[in-house]
Short mmCIF file of C-alpha atoms and ligand atoms in Angstrom, two decimals:
data_model
loop_
_atom_site.label_atom_id
_atom_site.label_comp_id
_atom_site.label_asym_id
_atom_site.label_seq_id
_atom_site.Cartn_x
_atom_site.Cartn_y
_atom_site.Cartn_z
CA UNK A 1 -106.05 38.73 -17.01
CA UNK A 2 -103.17 36.35 -16.26
CA UNK A 3 -102.94 32.40 -17.08
CA UNK A 4 -101.99 31.33 -13.80
CA UNK A 5 -98.19 29.72 -15.18
CA UNK A 6 -94.58 30.27 -14.37
CA UNK A 7 -92.42 30.73 -17.50
CA UNK A 8 -95.10 31.67 -19.81
CA UNK A 9 -93.72 35.36 -20.55
CA UNK A 10 -91.32 34.68 -23.95
CA UNK A 11 -88.96 37.63 -25.86
CA UNK A 12 -89.24 38.66 -28.54
CA UNK A 13 -87.12 40.09 -30.77
CA UNK A 14 -88.32 41.77 -34.35
CA UNK A 15 -85.66 41.73 -37.23
CA UNK A 16 -85.36 45.30 -38.86
CA UNK A 17 -86.87 44.10 -42.10
CA UNK A 18 -89.39 41.21 -41.71
CA UNK A 19 -90.64 39.95 -44.82
CA UNK A 20 -92.43 37.15 -45.77
CA UNK A 21 -91.05 34.87 -48.11
CA UNK A 22 -92.73 32.08 -50.70
CA UNK A 23 -91.06 28.52 -50.76
CA UNK A 24 -92.65 28.60 -53.73
CA UNK A 25 -93.34 30.39 -57.36
CA UNK A 26 -96.73 31.97 -56.97
CA UNK A 27 -98.01 31.09 -60.70
CA UNK A 28 -101.08 29.69 -61.57
CA UNK A 29 -101.10 25.26 -61.75
CA UNK A 30 -103.74 23.37 -62.80
CA UNK A 31 -104.02 20.67 -59.92
CA UNK A 32 -103.74 18.36 -62.61
CA UNK A 33 -100.25 19.39 -63.54
CA UNK A 34 -98.98 19.05 -60.32
CA UNK A 35 -96.22 16.79 -58.54
CA UNK A 36 -95.42 13.89 -59.46
CA UNK A 37 -95.88 10.39 -57.26
CA UNK A 38 -94.39 8.91 -55.78
CA UNK A 39 -91.41 10.75 -53.61
CA UNK A 40 -88.29 10.09 -54.77
CA UNK A 41 -87.06 8.48 -51.57
CA UNK A 42 -83.58 7.78 -50.12
CA UNK A 43 -83.36 4.15 -47.73
CA UNK A 44 -81.26 5.71 -44.71
CA UNK A 45 -80.05 2.32 -43.94
CA UNK A 46 -82.42 1.38 -41.01
CA UNK A 47 -85.07 0.00 -41.94
CA UNK A 48 -87.39 0.84 -38.65
CA UNK A 49 -86.73 4.15 -39.29
CA UNK A 50 -87.91 4.19 -42.66
CA UNK A 51 -90.61 2.52 -42.09
CA UNK A 52 -91.60 5.45 -39.85
CA UNK A 53 -90.88 8.38 -42.25
CA UNK A 54 -93.57 6.32 -44.95
CA UNK A 55 -90.71 4.30 -47.13
CA UNK A 56 -87.53 6.74 -46.79
CA UNK A 57 -86.59 9.69 -46.66
CA UNK A 58 -87.97 12.46 -49.32
CA UNK A 59 -85.34 14.51 -50.66
CA UNK A 60 -86.67 18.19 -49.92
CA UNK A 61 -87.96 17.71 -46.79
CA UNK A 62 -87.59 19.28 -43.56
CA UNK A 63 -87.69 17.18 -40.57
CA UNK A 64 -87.96 16.96 -36.28
CA UNK A 65 -86.39 14.39 -34.39
CA UNK A 66 -88.14 15.08 -30.16
CA UNK A 67 -86.77 13.52 -27.25
CA UNK A 68 -85.23 13.95 -23.97
CA UNK A 69 -81.14 14.10 -23.53
CA UNK A 70 -79.48 10.90 -23.87
CA UNK A 71 -82.16 8.94 -25.56
CA UNK A 72 -80.11 8.25 -28.55
CA UNK A 73 -81.16 11.12 -31.19
CA UNK A 74 -77.30 12.42 -31.74
CA UNK A 75 -76.83 8.38 -31.74
CA UNK A 76 -79.69 7.81 -34.59
CA UNK A 77 -78.87 10.26 -36.74
CA UNK A 78 -75.30 9.47 -37.05
CA UNK A 79 -76.41 5.90 -37.73
CA UNK A 80 -78.24 6.97 -40.20
CA UNK A 81 -75.60 9.58 -41.44
CA UNK A 82 -73.34 5.78 -42.07
CA UNK A 83 -76.72 4.82 -44.26
CA UNK A 84 -77.10 8.18 -45.90
CA UNK A 85 -73.85 8.95 -47.08
CA UNK A 86 -73.79 5.69 -50.13
CA UNK A 87 -76.30 7.92 -51.42
CA UNK A 88 -75.07 11.31 -51.29
CA UNK A 89 -72.95 14.02 -49.02
CA UNK A 90 -74.07 14.94 -45.35
CA UNK A 91 -73.35 17.94 -43.62
CA UNK A 92 -73.83 16.93 -39.47
CA UNK A 93 -73.54 20.20 -37.40
CA UNK A 94 -73.27 19.67 -34.20
CA UNK A 95 -73.51 23.09 -32.32
CA UNK A 96 -73.92 20.39 -28.52
CA UNK A 97 -70.73 18.47 -28.79
CA UNK A 98 -67.27 18.66 -30.85
CA UNK A 99 -66.56 17.23 -33.63
CA UNK A 100 -64.06 15.53 -31.94
CA UNK A 101 -66.88 13.98 -29.91
CA UNK A 102 -68.88 13.17 -33.03
CA UNK A 103 -66.26 11.69 -34.77
CA UNK A 104 -65.20 9.68 -31.55
CA UNK A 105 -68.53 8.00 -31.25
CA UNK A 106 -68.57 7.64 -34.55
CA UNK A 107 -65.43 5.01 -34.48
CA UNK A 108 -67.08 2.91 -31.88
CA UNK A 109 -70.72 2.17 -33.89
CA UNK A 110 -68.51 1.47 -36.73
CA UNK A 111 -69.36 4.58 -38.72
CA UNK A 112 -67.02 5.51 -41.58
CA UNK A 113 -67.14 7.52 -44.59
CA UNK A 114 -65.56 10.76 -46.13
CA UNK A 115 -68.98 11.92 -47.59
CA UNK A 116 -69.97 12.64 -44.16
CA UNK A 117 -69.53 16.17 -42.78
CA UNK A 118 -68.82 17.29 -38.84
CA UNK A 119 -69.02 20.99 -38.80
CA UNK A 120 -69.14 22.01 -35.23
CA UNK A 121 -71.55 25.65 -36.13
CA UNK A 122 -73.81 27.10 -34.25
CA UNK A 123 -74.46 29.97 -36.53
CA UNK A 124 -77.07 29.46 -38.79
CA UNK A 125 -75.68 31.57 -41.33
CA UNK A 126 -72.58 29.95 -40.99
CA UNK A 127 -74.22 26.37 -41.43
CA UNK A 128 -76.10 27.55 -44.56
CA UNK A 129 -73.26 29.62 -46.02
CA UNK A 130 -71.34 26.37 -44.95
CA UNK A 131 -74.71 23.73 -46.58
CA UNK A 132 -74.74 26.65 -49.94
CA UNK A 133 -71.14 25.81 -51.15
CA UNK A 134 -71.10 22.29 -50.36
CA UNK A 135 -73.99 21.07 -51.13
CA UNK A 136 -74.89 18.22 -49.44
CA UNK A 137 -78.05 15.90 -50.56
CA UNK A 138 -78.74 15.76 -45.91
CA UNK A 139 -78.17 18.36 -42.81
CA UNK A 140 -78.26 17.66 -39.59
CA UNK A 141 -78.39 20.24 -37.16
CA UNK A 142 -77.67 18.71 -33.78
CA UNK A 143 -79.80 20.87 -32.15
CA UNK A 144 -81.82 23.37 -33.29
CA UNK A 145 -81.80 24.96 -29.63
CA UNK A 146 -78.40 25.57 -29.63
CA UNK A 147 -77.73 27.11 -33.17
CA UNK A 148 -78.61 31.00 -33.99
CA UNK A 149 -79.47 33.12 -35.84
CA UNK A 150 -77.03 36.37 -35.62
CA UNK A 151 -79.69 39.32 -36.09
CA UNK A 152 -81.16 38.53 -33.21
CA UNK A 153 -79.50 39.86 -29.86
CA UNK A 154 -81.85 36.92 -28.19
CA UNK A 155 -79.84 33.65 -26.28
CA UNK A 156 -79.73 30.24 -28.29
CA UNK A 157 -83.07 28.38 -27.56
CA UNK A 158 -84.92 31.29 -27.04
CA UNK A 159 -88.82 31.03 -29.17
CA UNK A 160 -88.04 33.29 -31.68
CA UNK A 161 -84.61 32.26 -31.98
CA UNK A 162 -85.88 28.97 -32.73
CA UNK A 163 -88.61 29.93 -34.69
CA UNK A 164 -86.10 32.11 -36.66
CA UNK A 165 -83.50 29.66 -37.28
CA UNK A 166 -86.35 26.39 -37.95
CA UNK A 167 -87.79 29.11 -40.57
CA UNK A 168 -84.22 30.11 -42.07
CA UNK A 169 -83.77 25.90 -42.59
CA UNK A 170 -87.31 25.14 -44.04
CA UNK A 171 -86.69 27.94 -47.00
CA UNK A 172 -83.33 26.46 -47.37
CA UNK A 173 -84.99 22.58 -47.23
CA UNK A 174 -87.16 23.62 -49.99
CA UNK A 175 -85.35 25.70 -52.71
CA UNK A 176 -82.81 23.23 -53.03
CA UNK A 177 -84.27 19.82 -52.54
CA UNK A 178 -82.11 19.30 -49.75
CA UNK A 179 -83.76 17.16 -46.94
CA UNK A 180 -83.26 18.89 -44.02
CA UNK A 181 -83.16 16.71 -39.87
CA UNK A 182 -82.80 18.95 -37.64
CA UNK A 183 -83.32 17.19 -33.03
CA UNK A 184 -85.07 19.10 -30.77
CA UNK A 185 -84.98 18.97 -27.41
CA UNK A 186 -88.28 18.52 -25.14
CA UNK A 187 -89.52 19.84 -21.41
CA UNK A 188 -89.67 17.98 -18.67
CA UNK A 189 -93.44 17.52 -19.14
CA UNK A 190 -93.15 16.28 -22.11
CA UNK A 191 -93.86 18.91 -25.15
CA UNK A 192 -91.55 19.86 -27.46
CA UNK A 193 -88.98 22.90 -26.79
CA UNK A 194 -90.35 25.84 -28.08
CA UNK A 195 -92.95 27.58 -30.11
CA UNK A 196 -95.81 25.08 -31.98
CA UNK A 197 -94.62 27.03 -35.59
CA UNK A 198 -91.67 24.70 -35.24
CA UNK A 199 -94.05 21.60 -35.48
CA UNK A 200 -95.85 23.59 -38.26
CA UNK A 201 -93.36 24.04 -40.06
CA UNK A 202 -91.34 21.08 -40.41
CA UNK A 203 -92.81 18.31 -42.79
CA UNK A 204 -92.52 15.54 -40.04
CA UNK A 205 -92.16 14.81 -36.22
CA UNK A 206 -90.49 12.15 -34.93
CA UNK A 207 -90.76 11.17 -31.04
CA UNK A 208 -87.70 9.37 -29.71
CA UNK A 209 -88.86 7.85 -26.18
CA UNK A 210 -88.22 4.85 -24.15
CA UNK A 211 -87.58 3.26 -21.08
CA UNK A 212 -84.32 1.80 -20.41
CA UNK A 213 -83.62 -0.76 -22.95
CA UNK A 214 -85.24 0.04 -25.31
CA UNK A 215 -86.57 2.88 -27.39
CA UNK A 216 -89.83 3.62 -29.62
CA UNK A 217 -89.64 5.95 -32.52
CA UNK A 218 -93.57 7.08 -33.55
CA UNK A 219 -93.92 9.68 -36.10
CA UNK A 220 -96.38 12.01 -34.97
CA UNK A 221 -97.47 14.26 -38.22
CA UNK A 222 -95.91 12.74 -41.19
CA UNK A 223 -96.89 14.88 -44.83
CA UNK A 224 -95.46 11.83 -46.43
CA UNK A 225 -96.22 8.57 -44.69
CA UNK A 226 -98.80 7.42 -41.88
CA UNK A 227 -98.74 8.49 -38.17
CA UNK A 228 -98.48 6.30 -35.98
CA UNK A 229 -96.48 4.42 -36.73
CA UNK A 230 -93.86 3.51 -34.79
CA UNK A 231 -90.24 1.67 -34.96
CA UNK A 232 -88.58 -0.28 -32.06
CA UNK A 233 -84.98 0.23 -30.87
CA UNK A 234 -82.75 -1.59 -28.24
CA UNK A 235 -79.46 0.60 -27.02
CA UNK A 236 -76.36 -1.36 -26.88
CA UNK A 237 -72.75 -0.78 -26.53
CA UNK A 238 -72.80 -0.49 -30.45
CA UNK A 239 -75.10 1.71 -31.11
CA UNK A 240 -79.00 1.51 -31.90
CA UNK A 241 -80.43 -1.61 -32.50
CA UNK A 242 -83.11 -2.15 -34.58
CA UNK A 243 -86.10 -4.83 -33.48
CA UNK A 244 -87.77 -6.35 -36.28
CA UNK A 245 -90.15 -8.47 -34.00
CA UNK A 246 -91.34 -6.32 -31.28
CA UNK A 247 -93.50 -8.62 -30.47
CA UNK A 248 -91.60 -11.06 -29.77
CA UNK A 249 -88.86 -8.61 -28.13
CA UNK A 250 -92.24 -7.38 -25.66
CA UNK A 251 -93.56 -10.86 -24.51
CA UNK A 252 -89.57 -12.42 -24.24
CA UNK A 253 -89.54 -12.25 -20.25
CA UNK A 254 -93.03 -13.58 -19.75
CA UNK A 255 -92.57 -15.56 -16.97
CA UNK A 256 -93.68 -19.12 -16.41
CA UNK A 257 -96.01 -18.69 -13.61
CA UNK A 258 -99.37 -17.59 -16.17
CA UNK A 259 -101.17 -16.11 -13.05
CA UNK A 260 -102.93 -12.83 -13.64
CA UNK A 261 -100.95 -11.91 -17.18
CA UNK A 262 -102.81 -12.26 -20.16
CA UNK A 263 -101.73 -11.93 -24.28
CA UNK A 264 -103.36 -8.61 -26.14
CA UNK A 265 -102.81 -9.14 -29.51
CA UNK A 266 -102.32 -5.15 -30.21
CA UNK A 267 -101.94 -2.84 -33.57
CA UNK A 268 -99.42 0.02 -33.54
CA UNK A 269 -99.48 1.87 -36.78
CA UNK A 270 -101.35 -1.09 -38.90
CA UNK A 271 -98.44 -3.44 -37.23
CA UNK A 272 -99.51 -6.13 -34.99
CA UNK A 273 -97.93 -5.98 -32.14
CA UNK A 274 -98.66 -8.17 -29.12
CA UNK A 275 -97.34 -7.80 -25.39
CA UNK A 276 -98.21 -8.43 -21.94
CA UNK A 277 -100.60 -6.75 -19.74
CA UNK A 278 -100.69 -8.01 -16.20
CA UNK A 279 -103.73 -7.31 -13.43
CA UNK A 280 -102.78 -7.74 -9.34
CA UNK A 281 -105.71 -7.63 -7.70
CA UNK A 282 -106.02 -7.81 -3.81
CA UNK A 283 -108.11 -7.49 -0.72
CA UNK A 284 -108.09 -3.79 0.02
CA UNK A 285 -108.14 -1.71 3.39
CA UNK A 286 -108.72 1.26 2.64
CA UNK A 287 -111.70 3.25 2.18
CA UNK A 288 -111.22 3.76 -1.27
CA UNK A 289 -109.63 1.06 -3.01
CA UNK A 290 -106.54 2.09 -5.47
CA UNK A 291 -106.26 1.83 -9.39
CA UNK A 292 -102.97 2.97 -10.86
CA UNK A 293 -102.94 1.97 -14.43
CA UNK A 294 -99.93 2.36 -16.48
CA UNK A 295 -99.72 1.78 -20.30
CA UNK A 296 -103.87 2.32 -20.07
CA UNK A 297 -106.42 4.25 -19.95
CA UNK A 298 -107.41 4.80 -15.78
CA UNK A 299 -110.78 5.32 -17.14
CA UNK A 300 -110.75 1.84 -18.75
CA UNK A 301 -110.49 0.40 -16.28
CA UNK A 302 -112.97 1.96 -14.31
CA UNK A 303 -114.96 1.08 -16.63
CA UNK A 304 -114.47 -2.81 -17.11
CA UNK A 305 -114.40 -2.70 -13.11
CA UNK A 306 -117.87 -2.01 -13.32
CA UNK A 307 -119.47 -4.15 -16.18
CA UNK A 308 -117.10 -6.83 -14.44
CA UNK A 309 -118.69 -6.45 -11.15
CA UNK A 310 -122.05 -6.20 -13.03
CA UNK A 311 -121.64 -9.58 -14.37
CA UNK A 312 -119.20 -11.54 -12.48
CA UNK A 313 -119.74 -9.96 -9.43
CA UNK A 314 -116.41 -10.10 -8.77
CA UNK A 315 -116.56 -7.43 -5.15
CA UNK A 316 -113.32 -5.24 -7.10
CA UNK A 317 -114.90 -2.18 -5.05
CA UNK A 318 -112.98 -3.25 -2.36
CA UNK A 319 -109.82 -4.54 -3.65
CA UNK A 320 -107.19 -2.72 -4.59
CA UNK A 321 -106.25 -2.72 -8.44
CA UNK A 322 -102.68 -2.33 -10.51
CA UNK A 323 -103.03 -2.42 -14.16
CA UNK A 324 -99.86 -2.57 -15.43
CA UNK A 325 -98.74 -2.48 -20.32
CA UNK A 326 -94.73 -4.44 -19.67
CA UNK A 327 -92.13 -2.86 -20.92
CA UNK A 328 -93.34 0.60 -20.80
CA UNK A 329 -95.36 0.75 -23.62
CA UNK A 330 -98.73 2.78 -23.84
CA UNK A 331 -102.15 2.03 -25.86
CA UNK A 332 -104.99 3.90 -26.58
CA UNK A 333 -106.75 0.97 -28.48
CA UNK A 334 -110.00 -0.13 -26.68
CA UNK A 335 -109.35 -3.20 -27.91
CA UNK A 336 -107.03 -3.76 -25.31
CA UNK A 337 -110.24 -4.13 -23.24
CA UNK A 338 -111.21 -8.57 -23.70
CA UNK A 339 -107.06 -8.56 -22.29
CA UNK A 340 -107.43 -6.45 -19.53
CA UNK A 341 -110.74 -8.66 -18.48
CA UNK A 342 -108.59 -11.87 -18.71
CA UNK A 343 -105.45 -10.80 -16.62
CA UNK A 344 -107.78 -8.94 -13.89
CA UNK A 345 -110.05 -11.92 -13.65
CA UNK A 346 -106.48 -14.54 -14.10
CA UNK A 347 -105.43 -12.56 -10.90
CA UNK A 348 -108.33 -12.55 -9.06
CA UNK A 349 -109.75 -16.71 -9.35
CA UNK A 350 -105.29 -17.57 -9.10
CA UNK A 351 -106.05 -19.06 -12.90
CA UNK A 352 -102.94 -18.88 -15.73
CA UNK A 353 -104.56 -18.08 -19.31
CA UNK A 354 -103.20 -19.01 -22.37
CA UNK A 355 -104.28 -18.04 -25.22
CA UNK A 356 -103.90 -14.14 -26.48
CA UNK A 357 -106.89 -11.88 -26.09
CA UNK A 358 -108.15 -9.12 -28.45
CA UNK A 359 -111.43 -7.20 -28.55
CA UNK A 360 -113.31 -3.58 -26.85
CA UNK A 361 -116.49 -4.41 -24.22
CA UNK A 362 -119.42 -2.38 -24.22
CA UNK A 363 -121.38 -0.82 -21.30
CA UNK A 364 -123.50 -4.15 -21.85
CA UNK A 365 -120.96 -6.63 -21.12
CA UNK A 366 -121.02 -6.66 -25.80
CA UNK A 367 -117.17 -7.56 -27.08
CA UNK A 368 -117.32 -4.92 -29.89
CA UNK A 369 -115.25 -5.78 -33.44
CA UNK A 370 -111.88 -4.26 -33.51
CA UNK A 371 -109.77 -3.31 -36.97
CA UNK A 372 -107.20 -5.60 -38.44
CA UNK A 373 -108.47 -8.36 -37.13
CA UNK A 374 -106.63 -11.40 -39.78
CA UNK A 375 -103.41 -9.16 -39.15
CA UNK A 376 -103.86 -9.81 -35.59
CA UNK A 377 -104.60 -13.64 -35.46
CA UNK A 378 -101.72 -13.94 -37.65
CA UNK A 379 -99.40 -12.26 -35.25
CA UNK A 380 -100.50 -14.60 -32.51
CA UNK A 381 -100.26 -17.56 -34.65
CA UNK A 382 -96.88 -16.48 -35.91
CA UNK A 383 -96.23 -16.30 -32.12
CA UNK A 384 -97.04 -19.58 -31.58
CA UNK A 385 -100.44 -19.05 -29.54
CA UNK A 386 -102.67 -21.96 -29.69
CA UNK A 387 -105.65 -20.06 -29.22
CA UNK A 388 -107.35 -16.38 -29.86
CA UNK A 389 -110.26 -14.98 -27.91
CA UNK A 390 -111.87 -12.57 -30.55
CA UNK A 391 -114.82 -10.42 -31.66
CA UNK A 392 -117.49 -12.53 -33.52
CA UNK A 393 -117.62 -9.60 -36.04
CA UNK A 394 -113.88 -10.68 -36.39
CA UNK A 395 -114.71 -13.81 -37.44
CA UNK A 396 -115.64 -13.21 -41.68
CA UNK A 397 -112.79 -13.01 -43.57
CA UNK A 398 -110.65 -15.09 -41.59
CA UNK A 399 -108.67 -17.70 -42.92
CA UNK A 400 -108.80 -21.31 -41.51
CA UNK A 401 -105.59 -21.08 -39.58
CA UNK A 402 -103.63 -23.41 -37.33
CA UNK A 403 -104.16 -20.95 -34.54
CA UNK A 404 -107.87 -22.04 -32.87
CA UNK A 405 -110.58 -18.84 -32.66
CA UNK A 406 -112.21 -18.84 -30.22
CA UNK A 407 -115.32 -16.38 -30.92
CA UNK A 408 -117.43 -14.38 -28.06
CA UNK A 409 -120.35 -12.22 -28.28
CA UNK A 410 -120.36 -11.46 -24.41
CA UNK A 411 -117.90 -10.83 -21.07
CA UNK A 412 -119.62 -14.10 -19.72
CA UNK A 413 -118.27 -16.09 -22.80
CA UNK A 414 -115.29 -15.57 -21.34
CA UNK A 415 -116.58 -17.81 -17.09
CA UNK A 416 -115.67 -21.48 -18.57
CA UNK A 417 -111.35 -19.66 -18.26
CA UNK A 418 -111.54 -19.48 -14.74
CA UNK A 419 -113.87 -22.19 -13.69
P1 LIG B 501 -77.09 10.64 -27.62
O1 LIG B 501 -77.35 10.62 -28.39
O2 LIG B 501 -76.32 11.55 -27.42
O3 LIG B 501 -78.56 10.86 -26.91
P2 LIG B 501 -79.43 12.40 -27.38
O4 LIG B 501 -78.85 13.08 -28.46
O5 LIG B 501 -80.54 12.29 -27.80
O6 LIG B 501 -79.32 13.40 -26.19
O7 LIG B 501 -77.22 9.09 -26.50
C1 LIG B 501 -77.02 9.19 -25.47
C2 LIG B 501 -77.11 8.03 -24.16
O8 LIG B 501 -76.96 7.38 -24.69
C3 LIG B 501 -75.61 8.13 -23.57
O9 LIG B 501 -76.00 8.11 -22.24
C4 LIG B 501 -74.99 6.62 -24.22
C5 LIG B 501 -75.97 6.00 -25.14
N1 LIG B 501 -74.91 5.24 -25.69
C6 LIG B 501 -75.13 3.80 -25.66
O10 LIG B 501 -74.90 3.19 -24.36
N2 LIG B 501 -74.63 3.07 -26.53
C7 LIG B 501 -73.68 3.52 -27.68
O11 LIG B 501 -73.01 3.04 -28.98
C8 LIG B 501 -73.48 5.10 -27.76
C9 LIG B 501 -73.31 6.19 -29.23
C10 LIG B 501 -75.07 5.94 -27.45
MG1 LIG B 502 -77.35 14.58 -28.63
#
């Protein structure tokens, strides 16, 4: 039996004596006597990064930053080094670019500190030896796929090298309370190149992704904070700039002609995020009309179209339907349903819709409640929306606000918007 996949056979080179090293002494400690909370955190100088880390960088933490080539991983960590250097020495091991290249980039980014120590080295033994001598507070490895352990014969970037180098770095971080950040490349399919064990070893996995002009930093795993936290950046000629108001950023280019466009008051990682949903409905000449959904689960779209056909008699089974979440965002919240419905009906009836929306739709057309109702309404109000449509059960606990709140319990109650 085979796995039916190419390139899944990896060379494994075992070290002469593989022995397990424990990170902590194995003495028994009563739970009540353990760990002092809160963790000691250092501000990185980048607010959006601190937010994703859970409020700053925890001493002795071991963090992986993953992302496709050219997305800005080295830029982010170099900018972060600038901020961290005010709190301690930073050893930046650049094995992918020369120290000259890195220094030039730092100059462009206006980063200058004698506490950032560049080291162009690929041997993990040499990097760790240097780190033991210099005793920096922070170590950055750019990247984990380009460093190697000389005891292993396999090439850098292979499974055994990545795993062993990562293991050594983890022991170093934990035994010396040094924060270690490693950069990891992702494959074309979007997963981290290297063994899954890498993700298990680290305390936090941050992913950096994005479209042409913006970047989103997310925590996929975080032992010191909430996951699903996100930060938004813009890549400019001065490096990565933080976007403190992502809602404004994502609605900035909303056209004047609002037909087929509805605003969703979303929440990502507990933070409100308003974004635009666009829909286009066209009479189809295909036996099986097209359904294209970018940023929203296509099965969710199928469900919504079926509910619409049932309660609004819209002949979408004979229409091509396209949905796009503007800005290349991806959302998994079911609260998006009501905004998708409004964008679809707006396109079908050629009528613009002005309010913003949130609410999940059930198969019987009922509108179900969503978490963070108050935060969503506040954000819509802050951005100057005059009206928000929301599920009935989200009305509770809403303080009187300037924004008009329209409560709906069934999708048919939307019909007056399009008549
Ligand atoms: P980089 O940090 O090298 O990406 P990674 O380490 O993820 O491979 O960033 C690469 C891109 O960012 C590069 O194409 C140039 C661009 N960039 C800017 O637009 N402005 C800048 O100030 C910097 C430093 C880079
Ligand atoms: Mg790089």
